[in-house]
Coordinates of C-alpha atoms in Angstrom, one line a residue:
Chain A
M1 CA 8.5 1.3 30.5
T2 CA 4.7 -0.3 30.5
A3 CA 4.0 -3.6 32.6
S4 CA 5.0 -6.6 31.3
G5 CA 1.2 -7.2 29.9
D6 CA 1.2 -4.3 27.7
L7 CA 4.8 -4.9 26.0
H8 CA 2.8 -4.9 22.7
R9 CA 2.0 -1.0 23.0
L10 CA 5.6 -0.7 22.7
S11 CA 7.3 0.8 19.4
V12 CA 9.9 -0.9 17.6
H13 CA 12.4 1.8 19.0
E14 CA 10.9 1.3 22.4
M15 CA 11.1 -2.6 22.0
A16 CA 14.6 -2.2 20.9
A17 CA 16.0 0.3 23.8
A18 CA 14.1 -2.4 26.1
L19 CA 16.0 -5.5 24.6
R20 CA 19.3 -3.6 25.1
S21 CA 18.5 -2.5 28.7
G22 CA 17.9 -6.2 29.8
A23 CA 14.1 -5.1 30.5
V24 CA 12.9 -7.3 28.4
T25 CA 13.9 -10.6 26.0
A26 CA 13.1 -11.2 22.4
V27 CA 11.1 -14.2 23.7
E28 CA 8.9 -12.4 26.0
L29 CA 8.1 -9.9 23.1
T30 CA 7.3 -12.7 20.8
R31 CA 5.2 -14.8 23.4
Q32 CA 3.2 -11.2 23.9
C33 CA 2.7 -10.8 20.3
L34 CA 1.5 -14.4 19.8
A35 CA -0.7 -14.4 22.7
R36 CA -2.4 -11.1 21.8
I37 CA -3.0 -12.5 18.0
G38 CA -4.3 -15.6 19.5
M39 CA -7.1 -13.6 21.8
L40 CA -8.1 -11.2 19.3
D41 CA -7.2 -11.7 15.5
P42 CA -10.1 -14.4 15.5
G43 CA -12.1 -11.1 15.0
V44 CA -9.9 -8.9 12.7
H45 CA -8.5 -11.8 10.4
A46 CA -5.3 -9.8 9.9
F47 CA -3.1 -13.0 10.0
V48 CA -3.5 -15.9 7.4
A49 CA -0.7 -17.9 8.9
V50 CA 1.1 -17.7 12.2
D51 CA 4.4 -19.5 12.7
A52 CA 4.9 -19.4 16.0
E53 CA 7.3 -22.4 16.3
E54 CA 9.6 -20.5 14.0
A55 CA 9.5 -17.3 15.3
L56 CA 10.1 -18.6 18.8
A57 CA 13.3 -20.1 17.5
S58 CA 14.3 -16.7 16.1
A59 CA 13.5 -15.1 18.9
E60 CA 15.6 -17.2 20.9
K61 CA 18.3 -17.0 18.6
A62 CA 18.3 -13.0 18.8
D63 CA 18.3 -13.4 22.8
R64 CA 21.4 -15.8 22.3
D65 CA 23.2 -12.9 20.2
F66 CA 22.3 -10.3 22.5
A67 CA 23.8 -12.3 25.3
G68 CA 26.8 -13.2 23.2
G69 CA 27.7 -9.7 22.0
V70 CA 26.2 -9.9 18.8
D71 CA 24.2 -6.8 18.0
R72 CA 22.6 -6.7 14.1
G73 CA 20.8 -3.2 14.5
P74 CA 17.6 -2.1 15.9
L75 CA 15.2 -4.7 14.5
Q76 CA 16.9 -7.7 16.0
G77 CA 14.4 -9.3 18.2
V78 CA 11.9 -6.9 17.2
P79 CA 8.4 -9.0 15.8
Y80 CA 7.1 -8.4 12.4
A81 CA 4.8 -9.8 9.8
A82 CA 4.5 -9.7 6.2
K83 CA 2.2 -9.2 3.5
D84 CA 1.1 -12.6 2.1
N85 CA 2.7 -12.0 -1.3
F86 CA 6.3 -11.8 0.1
D87 CA 8.2 -15.0 -0.4
V88 CA 9.2 -16.6 3.1
A89 CA 11.3 -20.0 2.6
G90 CA 9.2 -22.9 3.5
L91 CA 5.9 -21.1 3.8
R92 CA 2.9 -20.6 1.5
T93 CA 2.8 -17.5 -0.5
R94 CA -1.0 -17.1 -1.3
C95 CA -1.9 -13.9 -2.3
N96 CA -5.6 -14.6 -1.2
S97 CA -5.9 -16.7 -4.6
R98 CA -7.1 -20.2 -4.7
L99 CA -4.7 -20.7 -7.7
L100 CA -1.7 -20.6 -5.2
E101 CA -3.2 -22.9 -2.2
D102 CA 0.0 -25.0 -2.8
N103 CA 2.5 -22.6 -3.4
V104 CA 5.0 -23.0 -0.8
A105 CA 8.2 -20.4 -1.2
Q106 CA 11.6 -22.0 -2.0
S107 CA 13.6 -19.1 -0.6
D108 CA 12.9 -15.9 1.0
S109 CA 12.1 -12.6 -0.7
A110 CA 14.8 -9.9 -0.5
C111 CA 13.0 -8.1 2.3
V112 CA 12.3 -10.8 4.3
A113 CA 16.2 -12.1 4.0
A114 CA 17.2 -8.4 4.8
M115 CA 14.8 -8.7 8.2
R116 CA 16.1 -11.9 8.8
A117 CA 19.8 -10.7 8.5
A118 CA 18.8 -7.8 10.7
G119 CA 17.5 -9.9 13.4
A120 CA 13.8 -9.4 13.3
V121 CA 11.3 -12.0 14.4
L122 CA 8.8 -13.3 11.6
I123 CA 5.5 -14.0 13.5
G124 CA 3.5 -14.8 10.2
K125 CA 2.1 -14.0 7.0
L126 CA -0.8 -11.3 6.6
A127 CA -4.1 -11.0 4.8
M128 CA -4.4 -9.5 1.4
T129 CA -6.8 -8.7 -1.5
E130 CA -6.4 -11.3 -4.2
F131 CA -3.2 -10.6 -6.1
A132 CA -3.1 -7.1 -4.6
Y133 CA -5.8 -5.7 -6.7
G134 CA -9.2 -7.6 -5.6
G135 CA -12.0 -6.9 -3.0
N136 CA -12.7 -8.5 0.0
T137 CA -15.4 -10.5 -1.5
A138 CA -16.5 -14.0 -0.3
D139 CA -15.4 -15.8 -3.3
V140 CA -11.5 -15.9 -2.4
P141 CA -9.8 -18.1 0.3
F142 CA -10.0 -15.8 3.1
P143 CA -12.4 -13.5 4.9
P144 CA -12.7 -9.7 5.0
V145 CA -10.1 -8.1 7.3
R146 CA -12.0 -6.1 9.8
N147 CA -10.8 -2.4 11.1
P148 CA -9.4 -2.4 14.5
W149 CA -10.8 0.7 15.0
H150 CA -14.5 -0.2 14.3
L151 CA -14.8 -3.9 13.0
D152 CA -17.6 -2.7 10.9
H153 CA -15.2 -0.7 8.9
M154 CA -13.2 -1.5 5.9
P155 CA -9.6 -1.6 6.7
G156 CA -8.5 -0.6 2.8
G157 CA -6.5 -2.3 0.3
S158 CA -4.5 -4.5 -0.8
S159 CA -2.1 -4.3 2.5
S160 CA -5.2 -4.8 4.9
G161 CA -3.8 -7.3 7.0
P162 CA -0.8 -5.6 7.5
A163 CA -2.1 -2.2 8.2
A164 CA -4.7 -3.9 10.7
A165 CA -2.2 -6.2 12.5
V166 CA -0.1 -3.1 13.2
A167 CA -3.0 -1.0 14.3
A168 CA -4.5 -3.5 16.5
E169 CA -0.8 -3.8 18.1
F170 CA -0.3 -7.6 17.0
V171 CA 3.3 -6.3 15.6
P172 CA 4.9 -3.3 15.5
M173 CA 5.7 -3.2 11.8
A174 CA 5.0 -4.8 8.8
L175 CA 5.9 -5.3 5.3
G176 CA 3.5 -4.4 2.6
S177 CA 3.6 -3.8 -1.0
D178 CA 1.8 -0.7 -3.0
T179 CA 1.3 -0.4 -6.5
S180 CA -1.4 2.5 -6.6
S181 CA -2.4 2.8 -2.7
S182 CA -1.8 -0.6 -1.2
V183 CA 0.3 0.7 1.9
R184 CA -0.8 4.2 2.5
G185 CA -4.4 3.6 1.8
P186 CA -5.1 0.9 4.3
A187 CA -2.4 2.9 7.0
A188 CA -5.0 5.7 6.4
Y189 CA -7.8 3.8 7.4
C190 CA -6.4 1.9 10.1
G191 CA -4.6 4.8 11.5
V192 CA -1.1 4.0 11.1
V193 CA 2.1 4.9 9.5
G194 CA 2.6 3.6 6.0
L195 CA 5.9 4.6 3.9
K196 CA 6.0 4.1 0.1
P197 CA 9.8 4.5 -0.6
S198 CA 10.6 5.9 -3.9
F199 CA 11.0 3.5 -7.0
G200 CA 13.5 1.6 -7.2
R201 CA 14.4 2.1 -3.3
V202 CA 13.4 -1.3 -1.8
T203 CA 14.0 -4.3 -3.9
R204 CA 10.8 -6.3 -5.4
R205 CA 12.3 -9.7 -5.5
G206 CA 10.6 -12.6 -4.0
V207 CA 7.6 -10.8 -4.1
W208 CA 4.4 -11.6 -6.1
P209 CA 4.4 -9.1 -8.9
L210 CA 0.7 -7.1 -10.2
S211 CA 2.5 -4.1 -12.3
G212 CA 6.2 -4.1 -13.0
T213 CA 6.4 -0.3 -13.3
L214 CA 4.2 0.5 -10.4
D215 CA 5.0 -2.2 -7.8
H216 CA 6.6 -0.8 -4.8
C217 CA 7.8 -2.3 -1.1
G218 CA 6.9 -0.6 1.7
V219 CA 6.7 -0.6 5.6
L220 CA 3.8 -0.2 7.9
T221 CA 4.4 0.9 11.7
R222 CA 2.5 3.0 14.2
T223 CA 5.3 5.6 14.4
V224 CA 7.4 7.6 11.8
R225 CA 10.8 6.9 13.2
D226 CA 9.9 3.2 13.5
A227 CA 9.4 3.3 9.8
A228 CA 12.5 5.0 9.3
L229 CA 13.7 1.7 11.1
A230 CA 12.5 -0.7 9.1
L231 CA 13.2 1.1 5.5
Q232 CA 16.9 1.3 6.8
V233 CA 16.8 -2.6 6.8
V234 CA 15.0 -3.0 3.5
A235 CA 16.4 -0.1 1.6
G236 CA 19.1 -0.7 -0.8
F237 CA 20.5 -1.7 -4.6
D238 CA 19.6 -5.0 -5.9
P239 CA 21.2 -6.2 -9.1
R240 CA 18.5 -8.8 -9.4
D241 CA 15.2 -6.4 -9.4
P242 CA 15.4 -4.7 -12.7
A243 CA 14.0 -1.5 -11.0
S244 CA 16.1 -1.2 -8.3
A245 CA 18.3 2.2 -8.1
A246 CA 21.9 2.0 -7.2
V247 CA 21.1 5.2 -5.2
P248 CA 23.0 5.5 -1.5
V249 CA 20.7 5.0 1.4
E250 CA 20.7 7.6 3.5
D251 CA 20.7 7.5 7.6
Y252 CA 16.6 7.7 7.6
A253 CA 16.5 7.3 11.5
G254 CA 19.2 9.9 12.0
S255 CA 17.4 12.3 10.2
V256 CA 14.4 12.5 12.9
G257 CA 14.7 15.5 15.3
A258 CA 15.8 18.4 13.1
G259 CA 13.2 21.0 12.6
L260 CA 11.3 22.4 9.9
G261 CA 12.2 25.9 10.1
G262 CA 12.7 27.3 6.7
L263 CA 11.7 24.3 4.8
R264 CA 9.2 25.2 1.8
I265 CA 6.3 22.8 2.1
A266 CA 3.8 22.9 -1.2
V267 CA 0.1 22.2 -1.1
P268 CA -1.5 20.8 -4.5
R269 CA -5.0 21.7 -3.5
G270 CA -6.4 20.9 -6.9
F271 CA -5.9 17.3 -6.0
F272 CA -8.5 17.3 -3.3
A273 CA -10.1 20.5 -2.2
N274 CA -12.8 20.2 -4.7
A275 CA -13.2 16.7 -5.2
P276 CA -16.5 14.8 -4.6
G277 CA -16.8 13.1 -1.6
L278 CA -14.2 15.2 0.5
C279 CA -15.2 14.9 4.3
A280 CA -15.3 18.1 6.2
H281 CA -13.6 16.5 9.0
V282 CA -10.6 15.6 6.7
L283 CA -10.3 19.1 5.4
D284 CA -10.4 20.6 8.6
A285 CA -7.6 18.2 10.0
F286 CA -5.4 19.1 6.9
E287 CA -5.9 22.7 7.4
G288 CA -4.9 22.1 11.1
V289 CA -1.6 20.6 10.1
L290 CA -1.0 23.3 7.3
D291 CA -1.4 25.4 10.6
L292 CA 1.1 23.2 12.4
L293 CA 3.6 23.5 9.9
R294 CA 3.4 26.9 9.8
R295 CA 3.8 27.4 13.4
L296 CA 7.0 25.1 13.3
G297 CA 8.7 27.3 10.9
A298 CA 8.0 26.0 7.4
R299 CA 6.5 28.3 4.6
V300 CA 3.3 26.8 3.2
E301 CA 2.5 27.5 -0.1
D302 CA -0.2 26.6 -2.7
I303 CA 0.8 25.2 -5.9
R304 CA -0.9 24.1 -9.2
L305 CA -0.3 20.7 -10.9
P306 CA -1.9 19.0 -14.0
D307 CA -5.4 17.5 -13.0
Y308 CA -5.5 14.8 -10.9
D309 CA -7.6 13.1 -13.2
L310 CA -4.7 13.0 -15.7
F311 CA -2.3 11.2 -13.0
D312 CA -5.2 8.5 -12.1
A313 CA -6.3 7.8 -15.6
A314 CA -2.6 7.0 -16.6
G315 CA -2.0 5.0 -13.6
R316 CA -4.8 2.9 -14.1
I317 CA -4.2 2.4 -17.8
I318 CA -0.5 1.0 -17.0
L319 CA -1.6 -0.7 -13.9
T320 CA -4.5 -2.6 -15.8
A321 CA -2.5 -3.4 -19.0
E322 CA 0.5 -4.8 -17.0
A323 CA -1.7 -6.7 -14.7
F324 CA -3.6 -8.0 -17.7
A325 CA -0.3 -9.2 -19.4
L326 CA 0.8 -10.7 -16.4
Y327 CA -2.3 -12.9 -15.7
E328 CA -3.7 -13.2 -19.0
E329 CA -3.0 -16.8 -19.3
A330 CA -4.4 -17.5 -15.9
L331 CA -7.5 -15.6 -16.6
R332 CA -8.3 -17.6 -19.9
D333 CA -7.3 -21.4 -18.3
H334 CA -8.7 -20.7 -14.7
G335 CA -10.8 -17.9 -15.0
D336 CA -13.2 -19.4 -12.4
A337 CA -10.6 -19.6 -9.8
F338 CA -10.4 -15.7 -9.3
G339 CA -12.3 -14.1 -7.4
R340 CA -15.0 -11.4 -9.2
D341 CA -13.3 -8.1 -8.0
F342 CA -9.7 -9.3 -9.4
Y343 CA -11.2 -10.9 -12.5
E344 CA -13.4 -7.9 -13.0
R345 CA -11.0 -5.3 -12.5
V346 CA -8.1 -7.0 -14.8
I347 CA -10.2 -8.0 -17.9
P348 CA -10.7 -4.9 -19.2
G349 CA -7.3 -4.6 -19.9
L350 CA -7.7 -6.9 -23.0
A351 CA -9.2 -3.9 -24.8
L352 CA -6.0 -1.4 -24.4
G353 CA -4.0 -1.1 -27.2
A354 CA -0.4 -0.5 -27.3
D355 CA -1.1 3.1 -28.6
D356 CA -3.1 3.8 -25.0
L357 CA 0.1 2.3 -23.3
V358 CA 2.3 4.6 -24.8
R359 CA 0.3 7.3 -24.5
A360 CA -0.2 6.9 -20.6
H361 CA 3.7 6.5 -20.6
E362 CA 4.3 9.6 -22.1
A363 CA 1.5 11.4 -19.7
R364 CA 3.9 9.5 -16.8
V365 CA 6.9 11.2 -18.3
H366 CA 5.4 14.6 -18.4
L367 CA 3.5 14.3 -15.0
T368 CA 6.9 13.5 -13.5
R369 CA 8.5 16.2 -14.7
S370 CA 5.9 18.3 -13.6
L371 CA 6.3 17.5 -10.2
D372 CA 10.2 18.0 -10.6
E373 CA 10.0 20.8 -12.1
Q374 CA 6.9 22.7 -10.6
V375 CA 7.1 21.3 -7.1
F376 CA 10.6 19.9 -6.3
A377 CA 12.8 22.4 -7.7
R378 CA 11.8 25.1 -5.1
C379 CA 10.0 23.2 -2.4
D380 CA 11.7 20.6 0.0
A381 CA 8.2 18.5 0.0
M382 CA 4.3 18.3 -0.4
V383 CA 1.2 17.6 1.6
C384 CA -1.8 16.1 0.9
V385 CA -4.2 14.0 2.3
T386 CA -4.0 10.6 2.0
C387 CA -7.9 9.7 1.5
L388 CA -10.6 11.9 1.0
T389 CA -12.5 10.2 4.0
A390 CA -12.1 7.8 6.9
A391 CA -12.9 4.4 6.5
P392 CA -16.4 3.8 5.8
P393 CA -18.5 0.5 6.7
F394 CA -18.3 -2.6 4.8
V395 CA -20.8 -2.0 1.9
A396 CA -24.0 -4.5 1.3
K397 CA -22.1 -6.3 -1.2
A398 CA -21.1 -9.2 1.3
G399 CA -18.4 -7.3 2.9
A400 CA -16.5 -6.1 -1.0
L401 CA -13.9 -3.4 -0.7
S402 CA -15.7 -0.5 -2.8
I403 CA -12.9 1.9 -4.7
N404 CA -10.8 3.7 -2.1
P405 CA -11.0 7.7 -2.4
T406 CA -7.3 7.5 -2.1
R407 CA -5.3 10.2 -3.4
T408 CA -2.2 8.0 -4.0
M409 CA -1.8 7.1 -7.4
P410 CA 0.3 10.3 -8.3
F411 CA 3.3 9.2 -6.7
S412 CA 3.1 5.4 -7.5
L413 CA 3.0 6.8 -11.1
T414 CA 5.9 9.2 -10.6
G415 CA 8.0 7.2 -8.4
H416 CA 8.3 9.8 -5.5
P417 CA 8.4 8.6 -2.0
A418 CA 5.4 9.1 -0.2
L419 CA 4.4 8.8 3.7
A420 CA 1.0 8.1 5.3
M421 CA 0.3 9.3 8.6
P422 CA -2.5 9.9 11.1
M423 CA -3.8 13.8 11.5
G424 CA -7.1 13.4 13.1
F425 CA -10.5 11.6 13.5
S426 CA -13.7 11.4 11.5
D427 CA -16.7 10.2 13.7
G428 CA -14.1 8.2 15.4
M429 CA -12.1 7.0 12.6
P430 CA -8.8 7.9 11.5
T431 CA -7.9 10.7 8.9
S432 CA -4.2 10.4 7.3
L433 CA -2.1 13.1 5.9
Q434 CA 0.3 12.3 2.9
I435 CA 4.0 13.8 2.8
V436 CA 5.6 13.8 -0.2
A437 CA 9.1 14.3 -1.2
K438 CA 11.9 14.3 -4.0
R439 CA 12.8 11.0 -5.2
F440 CA 15.3 9.1 -2.8
D441 CA 14.9 11.7 -0.3
E442 CA 13.0 9.6 2.1
A443 CA 14.9 11.6 4.7
M444 CA 13.0 14.4 4.3
I445 CA 9.4 12.9 4.8
V446 CA 10.6 11.3 7.9
R447 CA 12.0 14.2 9.3
I448 CA 8.7 16.2 8.7
G449 CA 6.3 13.2 9.5
H450 CA 8.6 12.9 12.9
R451 CA 8.4 16.6 13.9
L452 CA 4.4 16.5 13.1
E453 CA 4.0 13.4 15.2
G454 CA 6.0 15.1 18.2
E455 CA 3.2 17.2 18.3
L456 CA 0.2 15.1 17.2
G457 CA 1.2 12.1 19.2
P458 CA 1.8 8.4 17.9
M459 CA -1.5 7.5 16.5
M460 CA -3.0 11.0 17.4
G461 CA -2.5 9.5 21.2
A462 CA -5.3 6.9 20.5
R463 CA -5.6 3.3 20.2
P464 CA -8.3 1.2 18.5
G465 CA -11.0 -0.2 20.6
F466 CA -12.2 -2.7 18.5
H467 CA -15.6 -1.5 18.3
G468 CA -18.4 -2.9 16.2
G469 CA -19.4 -6.4 15.2
R470 CA -19.8 -8.5 12.2
P471 CA -20.2 -6.8 8.7
E472 CA -23.2 -7.8 7.0
G473 CA -22.6 -10.6 4.7
A474 CA -19.1 -11.5 6.3
P475 CA -18.7 -14.6 7.9
P476 CA -18.7 -15.0 11.6
A477 CA -15.4 -14.1 13.5
A478 CA -15.4 -17.5 15.3
S479 CA -15.6 -19.0 11.5
F480 CA -11.6 -18.5 10.6
H481 CA -8.5 -18.7 12.1
A482 CA -5.2 -18.2 10.7
E483 CA -3.3 -21.5 10.7
R484 CA -1.4 -21.3 14.0
T485 CA 1.8 -23.2 12.5
E486 CA 2.1 -23.7 9.3
H487 CA 6.1 -25.0 8.6
H488 CA 6.7 -26.6 5.1
A489 CA 10.4 -27.8 4.6
R490 CA 12.5 -25.1 5.2
Chain B
M1 CA -25.7 -2.8 -25.7
T2 CA -23.1 -0.4 -27.2
A3 CA -20.7 -0.8 -30.4
E4 CA -18.1 -0.5 -27.8
A5 CA -19.2 -3.5 -25.4
D6 CA -19.7 -5.3 -28.3
E7 CA -16.3 -4.8 -29.6
F8 CA -15.1 -5.5 -26.2
E9 CA -16.7 -8.8 -26.0
R10 CA -15.6 -10.0 -29.6
R11 CA -12.1 -9.1 -28.2
A12 CA -12.9 -11.0 -25.2
V13 CA -13.8 -14.1 -27.0
Q14 CA -11.1 -14.0 -29.5
R15 CA -8.7 -14.0 -26.5
G16 CA -10.1 -17.2 -25.0
I17 CA -11.6 -14.9 -22.1
C18 CA -14.8 -16.2 -20.8
M19 CA -17.6 -13.5 -19.8
P20 CA -19.7 -14.9 -17.1
P21 CA -23.2 -13.8 -17.3
D22 CA -22.9 -12.8 -13.5
R23 CA -20.0 -10.7 -14.0
R24 CA -20.6 -9.6 -17.4
A25 CA -22.1 -6.0 -16.3
A26 CA -19.3 -5.4 -14.0
I27 CA -16.7 -6.1 -16.2
L28 CA -18.3 -3.9 -19.1
K29 CA -18.9 -1.0 -16.4
E30 CA -15.1 -1.3 -15.8
H31 CA -14.2 -1.5 -19.2
E32 CA -16.0 1.8 -19.6
A33 CA -14.3 3.3 -17.0
L34 CA -11.1 2.5 -18.4
R35 CA -12.0 3.4 -21.8
M36 CA -12.7 7.0 -20.4
K37 CA -9.6 7.1 -19.0
A38 CA -7.7 6.3 -21.9
H39 CA -9.9 8.8 -23.8
L40 CA -8.8 11.7 -21.2
V41 CA -5.1 10.5 -21.7
R42 CA -5.7 10.7 -25.6
A43 CA -6.7 14.1 -25.1
W44 CA -4.0 15.3 -23.2
H45 CA -1.7 13.9 -25.7
G46 CA -3.4 15.5 -28.6
A47 CA -4.0 18.8 -27.2
G48 CA -0.9 19.4 -25.1
S49 CA 1.7 17.4 -25.0
A50 CA 5.3 18.3 -26.2
M51 CA 5.5 15.0 -27.0
A52 CA 2.9 14.9 -29.9
P53 CA 4.1 15.4 -33.0
A54 CA 3.5 18.5 -34.7
L55 CA 1.4 16.6 -37.5
N56 CA -1.2 15.7 -34.7
R57 CA -1.7 19.4 -33.3
K58 CA -2.0 20.6 -36.7
A59 CA -4.9 18.2 -37.2
S60 CA -6.8 19.0 -34.1
P61 CA -9.5 21.1 -35.1
A62 CA -8.8 23.5 -31.6
T63 CA -5.5 24.4 -33.8

């Protein structure tokens, strides 16, 4: 157990144990989170709203429940935060858009409701890029999130706030959404664990949409076991999300601890090995992971898949077409209210025809089948890099987020579960491994990820140092503070 | 200005979408990138997809 001043360093799993042993109370954990956010977040900008009053009330309730013998599971009394596209009753859902300045949610999103029922303590709402597809330009309501490992470096997007908040030890877990990379990319850049479950595994009800057939909800944590604990709470069938799948939920936390002996792990080298811009440190770290998998008894084998570019093209066409269809009216009537990055990325959707979309969906079927038949018919999992590089510095364009060199789109397109986890460093910035499994076999990626983490150490045994200073073009750190208490008619 | 860009701007105007001068170049660049992706998928569909009708395959010079 750490000293009381270091409670923020505990994992979800450790907090759960400490709460049950009586070593700490939920109120103490919550106060520690709030204090740390107050002290450090003005330089990181992970939070857009902190609901201290409600958080402390939830924590007090959790403590009363413990005292009364009521135990709702491992998240009871544990602090977390949600990306600002998840509805929370009484709080604004703003998606970093000027159009949603007064958008107060009337009810909880299904994931937040599940977390509430599990006794988790919501600290506040987390920053994101505009509607989960913009950049960190200066023409959106909130300033760019900084990467806690180095404040001059990008945090990734769109779940920039969730990844930064977890890495900075403001909260041990966060809810995020992932349409093409938005949980895994930021998790990779910020050196944390990001789990995008299978399509249909976690309900999107009450989460602001971007692309109906690609949007996933996921979790970000500092350990793989914590990701399993969080997923356990939000996974399940929801008849009010048309994409939700009525597939039984496995015991994810129970799958940690199993060995890797005899597992067959596929490596799609064609996805990244010859890609322009692949960082040598990323490749070295990845080869180290493959050696580790072999030492742990797994059989590692290279496999061939269709070109990465085909996955990416089909995914981008579907994403852009669906986003344009969703936002066309607002883009037409309130174009000036959008930040330039979102506007510039979505408007091209108007030129896509029905034939383009049909072909992209046919490619999607083909590519999904390729993964199922060429990989998962004979292998238990697949590993590749999450990003070709570590987080780059902010570019000169006033803090804009350039396109990430992620390798995440294929599994958004096919709906296979994928987990990003730290695997090394490049010049002090984290690099990330991606583990993929059969659809609805999240237990397998948790099993593999946890075993690797046991060898590598959570977050590679390191902690962010908040190095660096103000990115060029970004507003000074002191110019923005998340609203400390935002509570509308709940 | 290519014919493609002209056609894109014409469609944008038709749908009431504004092309602000300071965003125009970036939008056209994104449009071109997306058009290339659509071309790639179209090429795959014509050349190798089992779902492409036989008629399309016969029409392809490659076959």
